[in-house]
CSV table of C-alpha atoms in Angstrom, one decimal:
chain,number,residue,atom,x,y,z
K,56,UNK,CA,-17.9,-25.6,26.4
K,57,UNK,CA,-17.2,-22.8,28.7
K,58,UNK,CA,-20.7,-21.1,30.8
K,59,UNK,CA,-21.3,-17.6,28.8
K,60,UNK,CA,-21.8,-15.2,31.5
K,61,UNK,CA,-21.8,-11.5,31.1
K,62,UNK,CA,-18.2,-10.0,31.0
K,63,UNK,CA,-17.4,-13.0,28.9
K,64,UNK,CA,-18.1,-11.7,25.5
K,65,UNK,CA,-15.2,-10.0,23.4
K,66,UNK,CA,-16.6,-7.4,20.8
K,67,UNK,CA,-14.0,-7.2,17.3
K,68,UNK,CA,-14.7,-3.8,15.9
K,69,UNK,CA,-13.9,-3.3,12.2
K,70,UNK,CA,-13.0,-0.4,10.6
K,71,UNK,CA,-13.0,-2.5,6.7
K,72,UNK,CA,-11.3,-5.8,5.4
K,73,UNK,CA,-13.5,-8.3,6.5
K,74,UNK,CA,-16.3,-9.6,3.9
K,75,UNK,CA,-13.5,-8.7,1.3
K,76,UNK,CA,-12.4,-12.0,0.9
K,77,UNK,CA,-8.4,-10.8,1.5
K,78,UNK,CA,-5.8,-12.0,3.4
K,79,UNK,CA,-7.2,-9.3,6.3
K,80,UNK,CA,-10.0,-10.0,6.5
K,81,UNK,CA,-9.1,-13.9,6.7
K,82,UNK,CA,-7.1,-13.2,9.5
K,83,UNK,CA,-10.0,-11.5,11.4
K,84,UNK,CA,-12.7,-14.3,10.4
K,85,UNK,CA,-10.0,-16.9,11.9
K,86,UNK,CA,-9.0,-15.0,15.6
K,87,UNK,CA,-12.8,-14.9,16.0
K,88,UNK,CA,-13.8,-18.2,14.8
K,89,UNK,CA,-11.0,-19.3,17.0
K,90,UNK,CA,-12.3,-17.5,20.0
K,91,UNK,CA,-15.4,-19.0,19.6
K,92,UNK,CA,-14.6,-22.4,19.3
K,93,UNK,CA,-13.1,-21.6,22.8
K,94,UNK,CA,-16.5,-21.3,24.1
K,95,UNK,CA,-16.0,-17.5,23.7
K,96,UNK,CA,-18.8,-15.4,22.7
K,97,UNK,CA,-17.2,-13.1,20.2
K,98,UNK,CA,-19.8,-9.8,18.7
K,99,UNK,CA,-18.2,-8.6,15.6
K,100,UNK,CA,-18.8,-4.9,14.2
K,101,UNK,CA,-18.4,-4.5,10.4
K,102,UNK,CA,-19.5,-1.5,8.4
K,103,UNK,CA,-21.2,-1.5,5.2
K,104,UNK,CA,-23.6,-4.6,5.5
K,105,UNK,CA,-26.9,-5.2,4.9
K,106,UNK,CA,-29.9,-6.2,7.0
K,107,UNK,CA,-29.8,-9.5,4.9
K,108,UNK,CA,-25.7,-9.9,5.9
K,109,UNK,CA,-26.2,-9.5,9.8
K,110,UNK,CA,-26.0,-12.6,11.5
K,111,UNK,CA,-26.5,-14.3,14.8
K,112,UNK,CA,-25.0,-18.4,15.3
K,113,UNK,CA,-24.9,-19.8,18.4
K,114,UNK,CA,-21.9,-17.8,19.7
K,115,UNK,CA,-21.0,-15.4,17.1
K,116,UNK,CA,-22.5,-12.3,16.8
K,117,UNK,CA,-22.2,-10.1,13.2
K,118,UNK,CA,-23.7,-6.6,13.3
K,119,UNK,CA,-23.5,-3.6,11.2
K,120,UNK,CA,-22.0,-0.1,12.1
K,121,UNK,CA,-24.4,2.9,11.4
K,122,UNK,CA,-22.2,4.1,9.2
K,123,UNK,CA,-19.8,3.1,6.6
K,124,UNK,CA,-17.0,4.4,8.1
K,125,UNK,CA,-17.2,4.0,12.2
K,126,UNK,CA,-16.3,7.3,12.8
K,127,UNK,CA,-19.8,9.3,13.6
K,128,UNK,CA,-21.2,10.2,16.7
K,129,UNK,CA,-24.2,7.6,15.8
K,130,UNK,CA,-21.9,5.0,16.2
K,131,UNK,CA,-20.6,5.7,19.1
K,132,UNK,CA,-23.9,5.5,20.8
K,133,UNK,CA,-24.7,2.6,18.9
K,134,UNK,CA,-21.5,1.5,20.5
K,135,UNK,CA,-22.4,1.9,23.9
K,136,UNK,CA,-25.8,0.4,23.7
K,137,UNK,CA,-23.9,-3.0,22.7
K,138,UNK,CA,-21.4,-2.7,25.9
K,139,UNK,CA,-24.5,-1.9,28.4
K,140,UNK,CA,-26.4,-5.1,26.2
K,141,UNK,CA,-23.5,-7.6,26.9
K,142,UNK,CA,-20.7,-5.8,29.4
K,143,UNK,CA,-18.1,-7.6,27.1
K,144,UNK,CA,-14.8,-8.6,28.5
K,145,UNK,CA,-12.4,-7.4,25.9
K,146,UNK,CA,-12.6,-4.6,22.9
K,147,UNK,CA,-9.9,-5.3,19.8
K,148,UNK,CA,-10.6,-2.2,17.2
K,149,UNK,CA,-8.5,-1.9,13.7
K,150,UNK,CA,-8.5,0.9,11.3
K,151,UNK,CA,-11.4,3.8,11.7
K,152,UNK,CA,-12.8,1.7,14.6
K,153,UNK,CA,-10.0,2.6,16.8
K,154,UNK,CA,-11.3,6.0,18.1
K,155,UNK,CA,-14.6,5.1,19.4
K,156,UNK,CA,-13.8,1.8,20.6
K,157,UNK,CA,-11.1,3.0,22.7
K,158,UNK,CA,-13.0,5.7,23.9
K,159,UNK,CA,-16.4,4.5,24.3
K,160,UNK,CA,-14.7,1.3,26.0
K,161,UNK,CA,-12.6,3.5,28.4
K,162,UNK,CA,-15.7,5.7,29.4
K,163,UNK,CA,-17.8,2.2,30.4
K,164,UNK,CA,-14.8,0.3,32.1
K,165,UNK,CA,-14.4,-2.3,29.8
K,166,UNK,CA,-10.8,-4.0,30.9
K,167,UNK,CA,-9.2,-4.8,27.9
K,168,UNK,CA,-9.4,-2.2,25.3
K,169,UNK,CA,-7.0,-3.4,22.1
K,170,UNK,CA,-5.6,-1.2,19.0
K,171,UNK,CA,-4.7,-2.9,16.2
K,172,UNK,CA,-1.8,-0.9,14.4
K,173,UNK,CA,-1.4,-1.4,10.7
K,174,UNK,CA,-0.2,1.7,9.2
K,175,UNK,CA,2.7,3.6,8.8
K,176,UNK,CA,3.1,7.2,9.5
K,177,UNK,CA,5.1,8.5,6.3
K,178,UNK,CA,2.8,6.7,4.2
K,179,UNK,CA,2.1,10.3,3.3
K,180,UNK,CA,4.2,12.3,1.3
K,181,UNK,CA,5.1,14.8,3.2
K,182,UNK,CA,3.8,15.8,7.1
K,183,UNK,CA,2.0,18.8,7.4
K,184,UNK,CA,-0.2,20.4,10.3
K,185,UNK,CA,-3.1,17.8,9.5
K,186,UNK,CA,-0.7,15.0,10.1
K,187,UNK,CA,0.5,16.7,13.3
K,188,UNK,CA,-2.9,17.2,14.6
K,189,UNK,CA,-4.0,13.4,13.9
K,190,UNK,CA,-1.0,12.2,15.1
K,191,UNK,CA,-1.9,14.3,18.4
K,192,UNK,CA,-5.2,13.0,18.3
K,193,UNK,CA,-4.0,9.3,18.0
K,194,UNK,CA,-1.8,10.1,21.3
K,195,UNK,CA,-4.8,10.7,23.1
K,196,UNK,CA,-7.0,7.4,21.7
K,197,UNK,CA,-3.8,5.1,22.4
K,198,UNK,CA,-3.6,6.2,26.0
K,199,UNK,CA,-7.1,5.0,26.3
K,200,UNK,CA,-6.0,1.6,25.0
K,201,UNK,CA,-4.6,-1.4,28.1
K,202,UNK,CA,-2.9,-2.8,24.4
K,203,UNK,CA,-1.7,-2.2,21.4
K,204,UNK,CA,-0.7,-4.9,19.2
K,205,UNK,CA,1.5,-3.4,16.0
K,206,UNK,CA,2.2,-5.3,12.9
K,207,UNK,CA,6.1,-4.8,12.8
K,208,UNK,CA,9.0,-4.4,15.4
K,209,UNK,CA,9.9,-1.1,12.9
K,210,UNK,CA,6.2,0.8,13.6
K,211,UNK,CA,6.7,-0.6,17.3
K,212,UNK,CA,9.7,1.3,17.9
K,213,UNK,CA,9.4,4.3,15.3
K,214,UNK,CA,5.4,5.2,14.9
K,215,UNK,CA,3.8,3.8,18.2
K,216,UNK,CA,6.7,4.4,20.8
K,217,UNK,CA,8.8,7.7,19.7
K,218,UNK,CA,5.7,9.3,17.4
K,219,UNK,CA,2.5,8.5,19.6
K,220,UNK,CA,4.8,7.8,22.9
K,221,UNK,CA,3.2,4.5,23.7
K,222,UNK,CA,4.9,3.0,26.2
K,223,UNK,CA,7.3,-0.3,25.1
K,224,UNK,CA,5.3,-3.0,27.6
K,225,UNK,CA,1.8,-1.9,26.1
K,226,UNK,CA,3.1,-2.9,22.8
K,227,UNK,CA,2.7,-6.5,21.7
K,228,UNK,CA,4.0,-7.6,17.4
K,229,UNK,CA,2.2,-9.8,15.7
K,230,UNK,CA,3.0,-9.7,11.5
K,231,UNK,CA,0.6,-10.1,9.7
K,232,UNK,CA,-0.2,-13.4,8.0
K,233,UNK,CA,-2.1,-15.5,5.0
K,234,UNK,CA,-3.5,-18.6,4.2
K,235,UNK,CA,-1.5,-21.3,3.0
K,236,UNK,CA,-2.7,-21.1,-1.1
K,237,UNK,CA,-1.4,-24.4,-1.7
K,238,UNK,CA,-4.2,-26.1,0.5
K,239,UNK,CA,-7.0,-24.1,-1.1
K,240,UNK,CA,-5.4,-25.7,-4.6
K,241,UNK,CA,-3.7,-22.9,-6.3
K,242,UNK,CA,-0.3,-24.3,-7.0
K,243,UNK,CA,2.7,-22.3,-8.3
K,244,UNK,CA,3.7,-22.4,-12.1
K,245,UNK,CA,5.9,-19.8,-12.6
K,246,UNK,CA,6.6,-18.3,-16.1
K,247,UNK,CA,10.2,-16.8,-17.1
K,248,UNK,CA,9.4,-13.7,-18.0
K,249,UNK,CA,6.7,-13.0,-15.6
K,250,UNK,CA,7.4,-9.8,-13.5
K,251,UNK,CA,4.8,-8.7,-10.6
K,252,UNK,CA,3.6,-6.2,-8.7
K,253,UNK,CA,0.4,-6.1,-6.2
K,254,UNK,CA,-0.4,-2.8,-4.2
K,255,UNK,CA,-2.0,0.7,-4.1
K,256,UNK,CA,-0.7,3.1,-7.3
K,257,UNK,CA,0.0,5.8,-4.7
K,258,UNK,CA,3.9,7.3,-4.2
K,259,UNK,CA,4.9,5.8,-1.5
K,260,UNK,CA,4.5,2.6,-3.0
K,261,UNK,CA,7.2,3.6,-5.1
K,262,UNK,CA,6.3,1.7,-8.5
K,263,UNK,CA,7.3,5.0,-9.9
K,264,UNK,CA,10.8,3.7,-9.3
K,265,UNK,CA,10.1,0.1,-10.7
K,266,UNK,CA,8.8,1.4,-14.1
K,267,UNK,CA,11.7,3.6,-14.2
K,268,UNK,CA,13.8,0.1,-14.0
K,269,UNK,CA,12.6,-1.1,-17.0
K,270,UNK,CA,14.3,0.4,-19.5
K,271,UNK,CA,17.3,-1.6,-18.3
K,272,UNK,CA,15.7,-4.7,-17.6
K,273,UNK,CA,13.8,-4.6,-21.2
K,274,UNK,CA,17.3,-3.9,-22.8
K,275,UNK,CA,18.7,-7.2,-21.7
K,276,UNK,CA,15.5,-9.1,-22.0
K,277,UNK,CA,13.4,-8.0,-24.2
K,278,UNK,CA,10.3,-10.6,-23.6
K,279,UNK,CA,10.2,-9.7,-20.0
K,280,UNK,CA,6.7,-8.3,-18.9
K,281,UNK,CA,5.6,-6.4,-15.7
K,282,UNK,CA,2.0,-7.3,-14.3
K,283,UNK,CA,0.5,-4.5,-11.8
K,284,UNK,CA,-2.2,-5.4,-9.9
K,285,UNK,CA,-4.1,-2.3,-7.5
K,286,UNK,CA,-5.5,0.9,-8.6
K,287,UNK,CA,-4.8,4.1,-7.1
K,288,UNK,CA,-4.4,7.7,-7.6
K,289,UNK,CA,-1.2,7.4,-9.6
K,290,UNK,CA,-2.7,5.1,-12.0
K,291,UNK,CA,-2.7,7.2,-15.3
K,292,UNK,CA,0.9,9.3,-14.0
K,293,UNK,CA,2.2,5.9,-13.8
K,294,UNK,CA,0.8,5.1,-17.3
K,295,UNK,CA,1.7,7.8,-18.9
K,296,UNK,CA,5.7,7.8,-17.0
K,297,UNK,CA,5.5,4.2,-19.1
K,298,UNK,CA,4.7,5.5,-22.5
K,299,UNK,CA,7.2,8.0,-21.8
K,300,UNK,CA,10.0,5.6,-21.2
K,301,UNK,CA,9.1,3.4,-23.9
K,302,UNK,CA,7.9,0.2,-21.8
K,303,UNK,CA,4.5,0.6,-21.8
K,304,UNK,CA,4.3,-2.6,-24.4
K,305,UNK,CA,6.2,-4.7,-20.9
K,306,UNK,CA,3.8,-3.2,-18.6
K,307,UNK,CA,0.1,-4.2,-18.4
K,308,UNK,CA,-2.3,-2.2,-15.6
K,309,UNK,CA,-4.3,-4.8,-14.4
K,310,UNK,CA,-6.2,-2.7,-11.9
K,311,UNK,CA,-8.4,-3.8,-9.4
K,312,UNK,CA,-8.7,-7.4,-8.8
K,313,UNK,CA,-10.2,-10.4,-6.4
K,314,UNK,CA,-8.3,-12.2,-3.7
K,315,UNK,CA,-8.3,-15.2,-5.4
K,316,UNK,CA,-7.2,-13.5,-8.7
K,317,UNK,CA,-4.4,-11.9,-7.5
K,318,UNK,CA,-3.2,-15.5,-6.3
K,319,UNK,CA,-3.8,-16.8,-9.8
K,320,UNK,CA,-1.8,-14.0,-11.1
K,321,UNK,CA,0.7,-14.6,-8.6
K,322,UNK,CA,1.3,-18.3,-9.1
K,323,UNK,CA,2.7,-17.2,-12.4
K,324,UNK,CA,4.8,-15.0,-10.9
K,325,UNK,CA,8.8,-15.6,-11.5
K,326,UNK,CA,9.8,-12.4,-8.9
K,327,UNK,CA,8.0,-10.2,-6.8
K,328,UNK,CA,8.7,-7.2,-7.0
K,329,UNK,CA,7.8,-4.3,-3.7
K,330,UNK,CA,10.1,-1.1,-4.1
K,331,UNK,CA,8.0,0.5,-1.8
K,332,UNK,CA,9.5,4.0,0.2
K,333,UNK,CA,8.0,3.6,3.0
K,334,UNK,CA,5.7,0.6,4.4
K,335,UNK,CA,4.9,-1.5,7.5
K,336,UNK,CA,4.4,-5.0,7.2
K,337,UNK,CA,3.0,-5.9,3.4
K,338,UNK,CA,0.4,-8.9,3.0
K,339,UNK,CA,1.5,-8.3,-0.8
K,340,UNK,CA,5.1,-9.8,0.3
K,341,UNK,CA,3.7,-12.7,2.6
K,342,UNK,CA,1.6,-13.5,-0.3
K,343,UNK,CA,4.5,-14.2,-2.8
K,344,UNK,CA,6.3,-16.0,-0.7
K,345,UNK,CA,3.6,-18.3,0.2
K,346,UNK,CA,3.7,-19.2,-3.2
K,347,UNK,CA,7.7,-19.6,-3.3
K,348,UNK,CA,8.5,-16.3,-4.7
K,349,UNK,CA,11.5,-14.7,-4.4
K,350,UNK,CA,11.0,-11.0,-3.7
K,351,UNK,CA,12.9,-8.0,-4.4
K,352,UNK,CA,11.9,-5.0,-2.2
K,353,UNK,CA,12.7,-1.9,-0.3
K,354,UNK,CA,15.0,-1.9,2.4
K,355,UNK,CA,12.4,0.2,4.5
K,356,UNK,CA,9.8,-0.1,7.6
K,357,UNK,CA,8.5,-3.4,8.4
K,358,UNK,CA,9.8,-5.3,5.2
K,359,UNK,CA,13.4,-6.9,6.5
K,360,UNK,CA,11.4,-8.5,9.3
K,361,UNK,CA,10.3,-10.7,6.4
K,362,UNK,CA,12.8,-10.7,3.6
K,363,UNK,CA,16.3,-11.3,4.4
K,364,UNK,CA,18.5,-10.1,1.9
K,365,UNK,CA,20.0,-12.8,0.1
K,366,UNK,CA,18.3,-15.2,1.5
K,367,UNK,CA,14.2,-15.1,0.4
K,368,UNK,CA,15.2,-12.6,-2.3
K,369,UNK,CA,17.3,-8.9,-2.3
K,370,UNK,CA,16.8,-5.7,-0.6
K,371,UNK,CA,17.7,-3.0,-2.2
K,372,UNK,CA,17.8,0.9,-1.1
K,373,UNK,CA,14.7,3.0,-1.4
K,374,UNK,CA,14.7,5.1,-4.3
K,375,UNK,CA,17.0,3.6,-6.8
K,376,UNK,CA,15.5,2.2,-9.7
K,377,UNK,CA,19.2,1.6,-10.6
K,378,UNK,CA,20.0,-0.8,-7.9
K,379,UNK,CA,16.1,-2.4,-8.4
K,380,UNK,CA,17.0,-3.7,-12.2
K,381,UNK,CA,20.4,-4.6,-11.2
K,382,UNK,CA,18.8,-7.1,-9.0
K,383,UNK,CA,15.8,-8.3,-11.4
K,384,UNK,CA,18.6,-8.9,-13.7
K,385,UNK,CA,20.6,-11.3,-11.4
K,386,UNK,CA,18.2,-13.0,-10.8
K,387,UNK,CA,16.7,-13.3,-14.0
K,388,UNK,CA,20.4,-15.1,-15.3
K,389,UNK,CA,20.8,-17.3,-12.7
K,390,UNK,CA,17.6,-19.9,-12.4
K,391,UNK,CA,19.9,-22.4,-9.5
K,392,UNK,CA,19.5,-18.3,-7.6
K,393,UNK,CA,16.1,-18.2,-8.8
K,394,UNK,CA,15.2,-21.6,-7.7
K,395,UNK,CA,17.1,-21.7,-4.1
K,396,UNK,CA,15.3,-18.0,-3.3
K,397,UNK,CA,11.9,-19.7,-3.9
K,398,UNK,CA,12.7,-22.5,-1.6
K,399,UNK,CA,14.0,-20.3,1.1
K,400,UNK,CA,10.9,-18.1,0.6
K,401,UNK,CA,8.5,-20.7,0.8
K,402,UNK,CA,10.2,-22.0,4.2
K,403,UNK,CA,10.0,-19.1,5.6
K,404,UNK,CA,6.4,-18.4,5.2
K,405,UNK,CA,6.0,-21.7,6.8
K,406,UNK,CA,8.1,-21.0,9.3
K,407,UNK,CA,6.2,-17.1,10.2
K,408,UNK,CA,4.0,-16.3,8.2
K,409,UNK,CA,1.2,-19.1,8.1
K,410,UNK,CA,-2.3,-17.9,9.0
K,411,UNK,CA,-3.5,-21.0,10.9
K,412,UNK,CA,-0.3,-21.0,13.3
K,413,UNK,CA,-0.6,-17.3,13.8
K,414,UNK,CA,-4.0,-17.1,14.7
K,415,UNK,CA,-3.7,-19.6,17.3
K,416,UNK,CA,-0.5,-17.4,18.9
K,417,UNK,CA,-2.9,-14.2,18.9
K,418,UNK,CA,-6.0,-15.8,20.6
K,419,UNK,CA,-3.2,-17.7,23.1
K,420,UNK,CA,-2.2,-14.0,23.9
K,421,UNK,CA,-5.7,-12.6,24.6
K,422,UNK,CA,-6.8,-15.3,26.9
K,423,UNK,CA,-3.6,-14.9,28.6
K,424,UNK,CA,-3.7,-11.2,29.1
K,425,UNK,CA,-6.5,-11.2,30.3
C-alpha cells in the first residue's frame, strides 16, 4: 500500500446524496472507496449526520458539516481547520459544497481544487435578477477551481463555458452512472400496460405535458396506467390537471419513494417515460435502461447523449404532449419495436453508463491530473 504522507489525502466535500442510498450517492461511496483501495487517504464531508454516523477506518475518514447545508460561515472555518489538520492533496466539492471548498481551498493553496457540475441553468422557469446574480457569483467560485468536471457535453458547452465562461480545457465530462440492478437481484418483468415516470413534480420536468398525453393514449388503450414516482411542488396542480382531463383513474401519484423501490417499480416498467423541458444528464433515464427500458424523452440538454432516437427509445420535441402519445402509442402496438429498444437500451447502459466501469475512469483521471 502506498506511505500516507501529508499532501496525500483527498477531501470529497458533499453538499447531499450520499447516505441516501441513490444512484448519487453510490457513485460517490464508489470514487472514494476506490481511492482508498489505492492506498489513498480519502476525508469525506457530509452534512446532516450524527455523532453516532461519523466514522474513522483505517483510511477513510467520514465527518459531519456544521451545518445541514455547507453554506455558513461556521463551515467554512470548520473547513479550514481540516486542510491545516491534513494539508490534503486534492478538494472535489458537489452541490452547496462548491463555494467554500473552492474558496477555502484556493485561500490555503491546495493544488487541485474540483467542481462537480450537475445542474442545469434553466431548470428555473424563468431568469430573473437572482439568477443573474448567482450565476455571477458562480463565475467567481469556478475561477477558483484548477477543474471542473460537468455531467454532460450540453452543460459543458452551454452552462459552464458560454454562461459562467469557464474555459474549454478546465472542463472534463463524466455522465453520470448506476449500478448494475441485475447483480443486486432485481430482474426486469415488465407489464403491458405499465407506463412510468421517476423525478421531481416541478415544471421543468414537464410531466405537465405527459398527463396532458393521456387522453390520447387512454383512448386507444384503455388499460394503460401511468406510475409517477417523486414529489414536488406541482404535486396537487398535477393532480388536479388529471382529474380535469379525465385520467386521473390511469394515473397513480406514488410520491416519495426508496432507491430500491423505485427499482422495484421500474422492473415493471414497459416504457419510460422523461418529457422533461429542460435537464442535464438524468440518473432517472440511466436507471431505465439499466433495466432494458426503452425510453421516450425530451429532445433537450444532456438527454441525446444517452438516448439515441430510434435506437434505445424516441425523442421527441419539448413541449408537445401531441408528439409524446404519438410515440407511447407506437410503441405500445409494436412488441418486436418494444422488445429490440429494450435490448439496445440495456447494451448501451453496459456499454456507458455502468457504475463500476465509470468509477474506475474518474479515479484514473484524478491520479493522472494530478
Amino acid at each position: 500500500m502506498r506511505c500516507l504522507l501529508m499532501g496525500e489525502t483527498i477531501f470529497l466535500g458533499i453538499g447531499g446524496h450520499w447516505a441516501s442510498g441513490n444512484s448519487l450517492s453510490l457513485m460517490y461511496r464508489g470514487v472514494a472507496e476506490e481511492l482508498v483501495r489505492r492506498g489513498w487517504q480519502v476525508v469525506v464531508l457530509i452534512p446532516g449526520l450524527s455523532s453516532e454516523q461519523v466514522v474513522a477506518e483505517g483510511n477513510l475518514r467520514i465527518l459531519t458539516w456544521p451545518s445541514r447545508r455547507p453554506t455558513r460561515l461556521k463551515d467554512a472555518i470548520y473547513l479550514a481547520r481540516l486542510i491545516k489538520q491534513y494539508r490534503p492533496a486534492c478538494l472535489i466539492a458537489n452541490f452547496a459544497s462548491v463555494n467554500w471548498m473552492m474558496l477555502v481551498g484556493w485561500l490555503f493553496g491546495v493544488k487541485k481544487r474540483i467542481a462537480w457540475y450537475h445542474t442545469v441553468i434553466d431548470a428555473a422557469e424563468e431568469r430573473n435578477w437572482v439568477t443573474e446574480l448567482k450565476i455571477i457569483r458562480k463565475r467567481l467560485i469556478y475561477k477558483l477551481a484548477t477543474h471542473i468536471i460537468a455531467v454532460s457535453d450540453f452543460v459543458k458547452s452551454r452552462d459552464l463555458v458560454t454562461e459562467y465562461r469557464v474555459l474549454p480545457e478546465k472542463i472534463t465530462v463524466f455522465h453520470n452512472m448506476v449500478g448494475d440492478p441485475l447483480s443486486a437481484g432485481i430482474l426486469p418483468c415488465p407489464k403491458e400496460k405499465i407506463l412510468t415516470y421517476t423525478g421531481r413534480l416541478e415544471y421543468w420536468k414537464g410531466v405537465d405535458i405527459l398527463i396532458k398525453a393521456m387522453p390520447e393514449i387512454v383512448s386507444q388503450y384503455p388499460d394503460v396506467s401511468l406510475r409517477i414516482l417523486g414529489d414536488g411542488s406541482k404535486r396537487i396542480e398535477y393532480q388536479n390537471l388529471s382529474r380535469n382531463l379525465g385520467v386521473d383513474n390511469h394515473i397513480l401519484f406514488l410520491g416519495s419513494v426508496s432507491p430500491n423501490q423505485v427499482l422495484q417499480e421500474l422492473s415493471q416498467s414497459y416504457l419510460h417515460l422523461h418529457p422533461a423541458r429542460a435537464d442535464n444528464c438524468p440518473l432517472s433515464v440511466i436507471e431505465a435502461i439499466s433495466l432494458g427500458i426503452p425510453v421516450i424523452a425530451s429532445n433537450v440538454g444532456g438527454i441525446p447523449e444517452i438516448i439515441r432516437d430510434g435506437q434505445e427509445g424516441f425523442l421527441v420535441s419539448p413541449g408537445s404532449h401531441e408528439l409524446l402519445a404519438e410515440k407511447i402509442v407506437q410503441v405500445l402496438e409494436d412488441s418486436f419495436l418494444r422488445n429490440e429498444l429494450s435490448r439496445r437500451a440495456r447494451e448501451r447502459f453496459l456499454g456507458s453508463f455502468e457504475l463500476s466501469k465509470g468509477v474506475m475512469k474518474i479515479v484514473d483521471w484524478l491520479e493522472n491530473e494530478r
